Short mmCIF file of C-alpha atoms and ligand atoms in Angstrom, two decimals:
data_model
loop_
_atom_site.label_atom_id
_atom_site.label_comp_id
_atom_site.label_asym_id
_atom_site.label_seq_id
_atom_site.Cartn_x
_atom_site.Cartn_y
_atom_site.Cartn_z
CA MET A 1 3.50 -8.97 -19.43
CA LYS A 2 5.24 -11.21 -16.94
CA GLU A 3 3.29 -12.81 -14.14
CA THR A 4 4.12 -11.61 -10.64
CA ILE A 5 5.78 -13.91 -8.17
CA VAL A 6 2.46 -14.17 -6.31
CA GLN A 7 0.62 -15.23 -9.47
CA LEU A 8 3.47 -17.71 -10.37
CA MET A 9 3.24 -19.31 -6.88
CA GLN A 10 -0.52 -19.63 -7.34
CA ASN A 11 -0.35 -21.05 -10.86
CA GLU A 12 2.92 -22.93 -11.18
CA ALA A 13 4.17 -23.75 -7.72
CA PRO A 14 6.76 -24.64 -6.75
CA VAL A 15 8.45 -21.82 -8.58
CA ILE A 16 12.17 -22.56 -9.11
CA GLY A 17 14.67 -20.04 -7.99
CA ASP A 18 18.45 -20.15 -8.00
CA GLY A 19 21.02 -19.57 -5.27
CA GLY A 20 24.36 -20.05 -3.87
CA TYR A 21 26.00 -17.17 -5.66
CA LEU A 22 28.47 -16.00 -3.11
CA ILE A 23 30.00 -19.35 -2.18
CA GLU A 24 30.07 -20.50 -5.81
CA LEU A 25 31.75 -17.30 -6.92
CA GLU A 26 34.16 -17.59 -4.00
CA ARG A 27 35.14 -21.09 -5.24
CA ARG A 28 35.62 -19.54 -8.67
CA GLY A 29 37.96 -16.96 -7.18
CA TYR A 30 35.79 -13.84 -7.52
CA VAL A 31 34.48 -13.38 -3.96
CA ASP A 32 36.54 -12.91 -0.80
CA SER A 33 35.61 -15.21 2.09
CA GLY A 34 37.77 -13.21 4.47
CA SER A 35 39.22 -16.39 5.89
CA GLY A 36 42.78 -15.31 5.18
CA ARG A 37 42.36 -12.53 7.73
CA GLU A 38 39.85 -13.55 10.26
CA ARG A 39 37.69 -16.40 11.66
CA VAL A 40 34.59 -15.98 9.57
CA GLY A 41 31.10 -17.02 10.52
CA THR A 42 31.45 -15.55 14.02
CA GLY A 43 29.40 -12.51 13.32
CA ARG A 44 32.36 -10.39 14.39
CA GLY A 45 34.28 -10.42 11.08
CA SER A 46 34.67 -7.39 8.82
CA GLY A 47 34.22 -7.70 5.13
CA GLN A 48 33.73 -11.21 4.12
CA PHE A 49 31.34 -12.51 1.38
CA THR A 50 30.38 -9.10 0.06
CA PRO A 51 29.25 -8.77 -3.62
CA GLU A 52 31.74 -6.40 -5.22
CA VAL A 53 32.15 -9.10 -7.95
CA VAL A 54 29.14 -7.27 -9.47
CA VAL A 55 31.32 -4.40 -10.53
CA GLU A 56 34.81 -6.02 -10.45
CA ASN A 57 34.08 -9.19 -12.52
CA PRO A 58 30.59 -8.74 -13.99
CA ASP A 59 31.27 -11.39 -16.64
CA ALA A 60 31.69 -14.07 -13.97
CA LEU A 61 28.34 -13.16 -12.40
CA ARG A 62 26.65 -12.90 -15.77
CA GLU A 63 27.83 -16.46 -16.64
CA LEU A 64 26.47 -17.80 -13.35
CA HIS A 65 23.09 -16.16 -13.93
CA ARG A 66 23.05 -17.78 -17.42
CA GLU A 67 23.87 -21.21 -15.91
CA PHE A 68 20.94 -20.94 -13.46
CA LEU A 69 18.55 -19.78 -16.17
CA HIS A 70 19.68 -22.69 -18.34
CA ALA A 71 19.21 -25.06 -15.43
CA GLY A 72 15.56 -24.11 -15.07
CA SER A 73 15.40 -21.11 -12.69
CA ARG A 74 12.25 -18.96 -13.19
CA VAL A 75 13.64 -16.36 -10.80
CA LEU A 76 17.10 -14.91 -10.87
CA GLN A 77 18.35 -13.15 -7.66
CA ALA A 78 20.24 -9.93 -8.20
CA LEU A 79 23.49 -10.39 -6.28
CA THR A 80 22.79 -7.75 -3.59
CA PHE A 81 23.23 -9.95 -0.58
CA PHE A 82 25.31 -8.15 2.13
CA ALA A 83 25.03 -4.97 0.04
CA THR A 84 23.84 -2.42 2.57
CA ARG A 85 26.05 0.66 2.89
CA GLU A 86 27.41 -0.34 6.28
CA LYS A 87 28.42 -3.90 5.36
CA LEU A 88 30.00 -2.75 2.17
CA SER A 89 31.80 0.03 4.08
CA ARG A 90 33.28 -2.54 6.41
CA ALA A 91 34.68 -4.36 3.30
CA GLY A 92 35.97 -1.09 1.78
CA TYR A 93 33.17 -0.69 -0.78
CA GLY A 94 30.81 1.68 0.91
CA ARG A 95 31.17 4.46 -1.65
CA GLN A 96 30.03 1.96 -4.34
CA THR A 97 26.82 1.03 -2.55
CA GLU A 98 24.53 2.52 -5.12
CA GLU A 99 26.68 1.42 -8.09
CA ILE A 100 26.86 -2.25 -6.81
CA ASN A 101 23.10 -2.50 -6.06
CA VAL A 102 22.01 -0.94 -9.40
CA ALA A 103 24.51 -2.89 -11.46
CA ALA A 104 23.48 -6.19 -9.84
CA VAL A 105 19.89 -5.59 -10.76
CA ARG A 106 20.73 -4.49 -14.38
CA LEU A 107 22.86 -7.51 -14.89
CA ALA A 108 20.25 -9.98 -13.63
CA LYS A 109 17.56 -8.31 -15.73
CA GLU A 110 19.75 -8.41 -18.79
CA VAL A 111 20.15 -12.19 -18.47
CA ALA A 112 16.56 -12.82 -17.38
CA GLY A 113 14.94 -10.97 -20.25
CA GLU A 114 11.32 -12.22 -20.47
CA ARG A 115 12.30 -15.69 -19.28
CA ALA A 116 12.66 -15.09 -15.56
CA LEU A 117 11.71 -12.74 -12.72
CA VAL A 118 14.38 -10.74 -10.95
CA ALA A 119 14.38 -10.68 -7.18
CA GLY A 120 16.22 -8.20 -5.09
CA SER A 121 18.16 -10.04 -2.35
CA VAL A 122 18.08 -8.28 1.02
CA SER A 123 19.91 -9.90 3.92
CA ARG A 124 20.56 -9.20 7.56
CA THR A 125 22.88 -6.29 8.21
CA GLN A 126 24.80 -8.21 10.95
CA LEU A 127 24.21 -5.20 13.25
CA PHE A 128 21.83 -7.07 15.50
CA GLU A 129 24.50 -9.70 16.10
CA ARG A 130 27.08 -6.96 16.84
CA GLU A 131 25.07 -4.26 18.68
CA GLY A 132 21.77 -5.85 19.75
CA SER A 133 18.39 -4.19 19.44
CA GLY A 134 19.94 -0.79 19.85
CA ALA A 135 20.83 -1.04 16.17
CA ALA A 136 17.17 -1.02 15.09
CA THR A 137 17.01 2.58 13.80
CA HIS A 138 20.25 2.23 12.01
CA VAL A 139 19.07 -1.05 10.45
CA HIS A 140 15.79 0.59 9.32
CA ASP A 141 17.71 3.36 7.61
CA LEU A 142 20.15 0.93 5.86
CA LEU A 143 17.47 -1.47 4.65
CA THR A 144 15.23 1.46 3.51
CA GLU A 145 18.19 2.82 1.37
CA GLN A 146 18.96 -0.55 -0.14
CA ILE A 147 15.30 -1.39 -0.89
CA ARG A 148 14.83 2.02 -2.56
CA LEU A 149 17.87 1.29 -4.76
CA LEU A 150 16.53 -2.13 -5.70
CA ALA A 151 12.97 -0.84 -6.41
CA ASP A 152 14.27 2.03 -8.49
CA ALA A 153 16.48 -0.38 -10.46
CA GLY A 154 13.38 -2.39 -11.29
CA VAL A 155 13.34 -5.69 -9.40
CA ASP A 156 10.13 -7.62 -9.71
CA PHE A 157 10.02 -8.54 -6.01
CA LEU A 158 12.06 -8.68 -2.85
CA LEU A 159 13.59 -11.76 -1.18
CA LEU A 160 14.41 -11.06 2.46
CA GLU A 161 16.68 -13.89 3.43
CA THR A 162 19.28 -15.12 6.01
CA PHE A 163 17.93 -13.08 8.90
CA PHE A 164 18.91 -14.51 12.26
CA HIS A 165 16.82 -12.15 14.43
CA LEU A 166 13.04 -11.98 13.95
CA GLU A 167 13.14 -8.33 15.18
CA GLU A 168 15.43 -7.41 12.30
CA MET A 169 13.26 -9.35 9.82
CA VAL A 170 10.16 -7.48 10.92
CA ILE A 171 12.06 -4.21 10.32
CA GLY A 172 13.02 -5.41 6.91
CA LEU A 173 9.37 -6.23 6.10
CA GLU A 174 8.32 -2.78 7.19
CA CYS A 175 10.84 -1.28 4.76
CA ALA A 176 9.70 -3.73 2.12
CA ARG A 177 6.10 -2.85 2.53
CA ALA A 178 6.85 0.86 1.95
CA SER A 179 8.24 -0.11 -1.54
CA GLY A 180 4.98 -1.73 -2.55
CA LEU A 181 6.89 -4.76 -3.96
CA PRO A 182 5.76 -8.35 -3.28
CA THR A 183 8.05 -9.85 -0.65
CA LEU A 184 9.20 -13.39 0.27
CA ALA A 185 10.73 -13.73 3.65
CA THR A 186 13.06 -16.50 4.94
CA MET A 187 14.82 -16.76 8.27
CA SER A 188 18.06 -18.76 8.92
CA PHE A 189 18.16 -20.80 12.06
CA ARG A 190 21.51 -20.97 13.82
CA PRO A 191 22.81 -22.44 16.03
CA THR A 192 19.55 -24.40 16.88
CA LEU A 193 16.56 -25.30 14.77
CA ARG A 194 14.19 -24.59 17.65
CA ALA A 195 14.45 -20.77 17.70
CA SER A 196 15.75 -17.68 15.99
CA SER A 197 18.77 -15.91 17.51
CA ASP A 198 16.38 -13.77 19.45
CA GLY A 199 14.48 -16.74 20.86
CA HIS A 200 11.35 -17.06 18.69
CA SER A 201 10.19 -20.45 17.48
CA PRO A 202 10.06 -21.06 13.76
CA GLU A 203 6.26 -21.09 13.91
CA GLU A 204 6.15 -17.73 15.73
CA CYS A 205 8.58 -16.28 13.21
CA ALA A 206 6.33 -17.48 10.34
CA LYS A 207 3.23 -15.92 11.75
CA ARG A 208 4.92 -12.62 12.49
CA MET A 209 6.47 -12.55 8.98
CA ALA A 210 3.11 -13.25 7.40
CA ASP A 211 1.40 -10.60 9.56
CA ALA A 212 4.08 -8.14 8.49
CA GLY A 213 3.19 -8.72 4.87
CA ALA A 214 5.30 -11.54 3.50
CA ALA A 215 3.66 -13.35 0.58
CA ALA A 216 5.64 -16.47 1.43
CA VAL A 217 7.60 -17.48 4.53
CA GLY A 218 10.15 -20.10 5.35
CA ALA A 219 13.90 -20.64 5.81
CA ASN A 220 17.07 -20.48 3.78
CA CYS A 221 20.72 -21.42 4.20
CA GLU A 222 22.46 -23.25 7.06
CA GLN A 223 20.72 -26.70 6.58
CA GLU A 224 20.66 -29.33 3.88
CA PRO A 225 17.18 -30.20 2.44
CA SER A 226 16.44 -33.07 4.74
CA ARG A 227 16.81 -30.98 7.77
CA ILE A 228 15.13 -27.82 6.48
CA VAL A 229 12.02 -29.36 4.90
CA PRO A 230 10.31 -30.30 8.19
CA LEU A 231 11.25 -26.98 9.57
CA VAL A 232 9.54 -24.96 6.83
CA ARG A 233 6.49 -27.25 6.72
CA ALA A 234 5.85 -26.32 10.38
CA MET A 235 6.31 -22.65 9.45
CA GLY A 236 3.93 -22.83 6.55
CA ALA A 237 1.27 -24.65 8.63
CA ALA A 238 1.54 -21.99 11.34
CA ALA A 239 1.42 -19.02 9.01
CA GLY A 240 -1.17 -20.13 6.48
CA VAL A 241 0.67 -18.64 3.57
CA ALA A 242 2.99 -20.08 0.87
CA VAL A 243 6.28 -21.63 1.82
CA ALA A 244 9.63 -20.36 0.57
CA VAL A 245 12.69 -22.44 1.11
CA GLN A 246 16.30 -22.25 -0.09
CA PRO A 247 18.40 -25.07 1.56
CA ALA A 248 22.17 -25.14 1.72
CA ALA A 249 23.97 -28.01 0.02
CA PHE A 250 26.12 -28.88 3.05
CA ARG A 251 25.75 -31.75 5.43
CA THR A 252 25.18 -30.73 9.03
CA SER A 253 24.72 -32.81 12.21
CA ALA A 254 22.18 -33.12 14.97
CA GLU A 255 24.72 -31.45 17.28
CA THR A 256 25.58 -28.78 14.83
CA PRO A 257 22.58 -28.27 12.50
CA CYS A 258 24.02 -25.20 10.64
CA PHE A 259 26.96 -25.42 8.30
CA THR A 260 28.46 -22.01 9.20
CA LYS A 261 29.24 -23.40 12.72
CA MET A 262 30.76 -26.54 11.32
CA PRO A 263 34.61 -26.60 11.60
CA GLN A 264 34.71 -27.05 7.77
CA PHE A 265 33.42 -23.54 7.20
CA PRO A 266 34.61 -21.89 5.04
CA ASP A 267 37.78 -23.52 3.67
CA GLU A 268 36.86 -27.23 3.77
CA LEU A 269 33.31 -27.14 2.58
CA GLU A 270 34.00 -29.56 -0.22
CA THR A 271 34.26 -32.30 2.41
CA ILE A 272 30.64 -31.80 3.62
CA GLN A 273 29.00 -31.16 0.26
CA VAL A 274 25.66 -33.06 -0.18
CA ALA A 275 25.01 -34.88 -3.46
CA ARG A 276 22.93 -33.12 -6.09
CA ARG A 277 20.60 -36.07 -5.86
CA ASP A 278 19.46 -34.78 -2.53
CA PHE A 279 18.07 -31.80 -4.38
CA GLU A 280 16.17 -34.04 -6.80
CA GLU A 281 14.49 -35.55 -3.66
CA PHE A 282 14.00 -32.07 -2.33
CA GLY A 283 12.17 -31.24 -5.53
CA ARG A 284 9.79 -34.20 -5.05
CA ARG A 285 9.11 -33.14 -1.48
CA ALA A 286 8.40 -29.60 -2.68
CA VAL A 287 5.72 -30.89 -4.95
CA GLU A 288 4.32 -33.19 -2.26
CA HIS A 289 4.18 -30.41 0.30
CA ARG A 290 3.03 -27.74 -2.27
CA PHE A 291 5.84 -25.25 -1.48
CA GLY A 292 5.52 -21.97 -3.22
CA PHE A 293 9.08 -20.98 -3.95
CA VAL A 294 12.16 -23.27 -3.91
CA GLY A 295 15.81 -22.62 -4.72
CA GLY A 296 19.21 -23.19 -3.28
CA CYS A 297 21.66 -21.39 -1.08
CA CYS A 298 25.26 -21.85 -0.08
CA GLY A 299 26.87 -24.82 -1.72
CA CYS A 300 24.37 -24.96 -4.64
CA ASN A 301 25.27 -24.22 -8.17
CA ALA A 302 23.41 -24.92 -11.44
CA ALA A 303 23.85 -28.71 -11.20
CA TYR A 304 21.77 -28.61 -7.97
CA ILE A 305 19.12 -26.40 -9.44
CA ARG A 306 18.97 -28.78 -12.53
CA ALA A 307 18.45 -31.68 -10.14
CA LEU A 308 15.83 -29.77 -8.16
CA ALA A 309 13.98 -29.03 -11.41
CA ALA A 310 14.15 -32.71 -12.44
CA GLY A 311 12.64 -33.74 -9.09
CA ILE A 312 9.79 -31.31 -9.50
CA ALA A 313 9.18 -32.41 -13.08
CA ALA A 314 9.07 -36.21 -12.17
CA PRO A 315 7.74 -36.37 -8.64
ZN1 LIG B 401 23.47 -19.53 2.22
#
């Protein structure tokens, strides 16, 4: 029997995840960034960066899962990011919501076998950015549906990630708790590192997420390792639970500490890519600071996870 994510974080931390699926598969030509039709990253776009690759080109996704596993990932994320019914509907895939979520879990489990855990990825719906707090009930319904699909398909745990609003994250954690699955929770801080989009400090976010049942709390996406590590250390200290962190692999600046607000997003990202060696250093910091769960996010691929694993192995 496989250890749970909570046991793994206790016994073998930092547990190495994966990450960066959508941007990597966009580069490989299997995911639509939407940039040909609209200015993406504004929160107002329609169907960009949705995971229909799961059913349209499953071999491409299977291969990327294999690469991460080979690189040292102990957790594979099912590619269910942005796969709520509403987001998929905006992209024209709403009727395949169940098919996409179920197939994503099946595919990740097939590759993982007994060698890795499978996490169900649950992201913000984008409705808080579009409609504000009035979207809360709709968001609750959408996340409840997706989490039920992921639980029924057999994920080992849930990874709530890339939430901009703490209020939406807390709703997500409520839905997660009802599933009975262990849950890791990471916010994304944009446009400032000082507060979530609804004005809560990282420390406050961390405490609220831990109180809402998250087994580990932290941040993912938007910042490179050197900028995100101090942020999540503060969060972990405030919450008193394990830290989960999945940095982006893009260079940001003090003025713009989030890559999706950089002018290079999404069609010139190669020009702000950080070196994989930065992820080796990130691995050393993860050991030093006893992080529970580490992976990558946008801009990462298997080379970065391999570097991360090397940093962890030789701190
Ligand atoms: Zn990301």
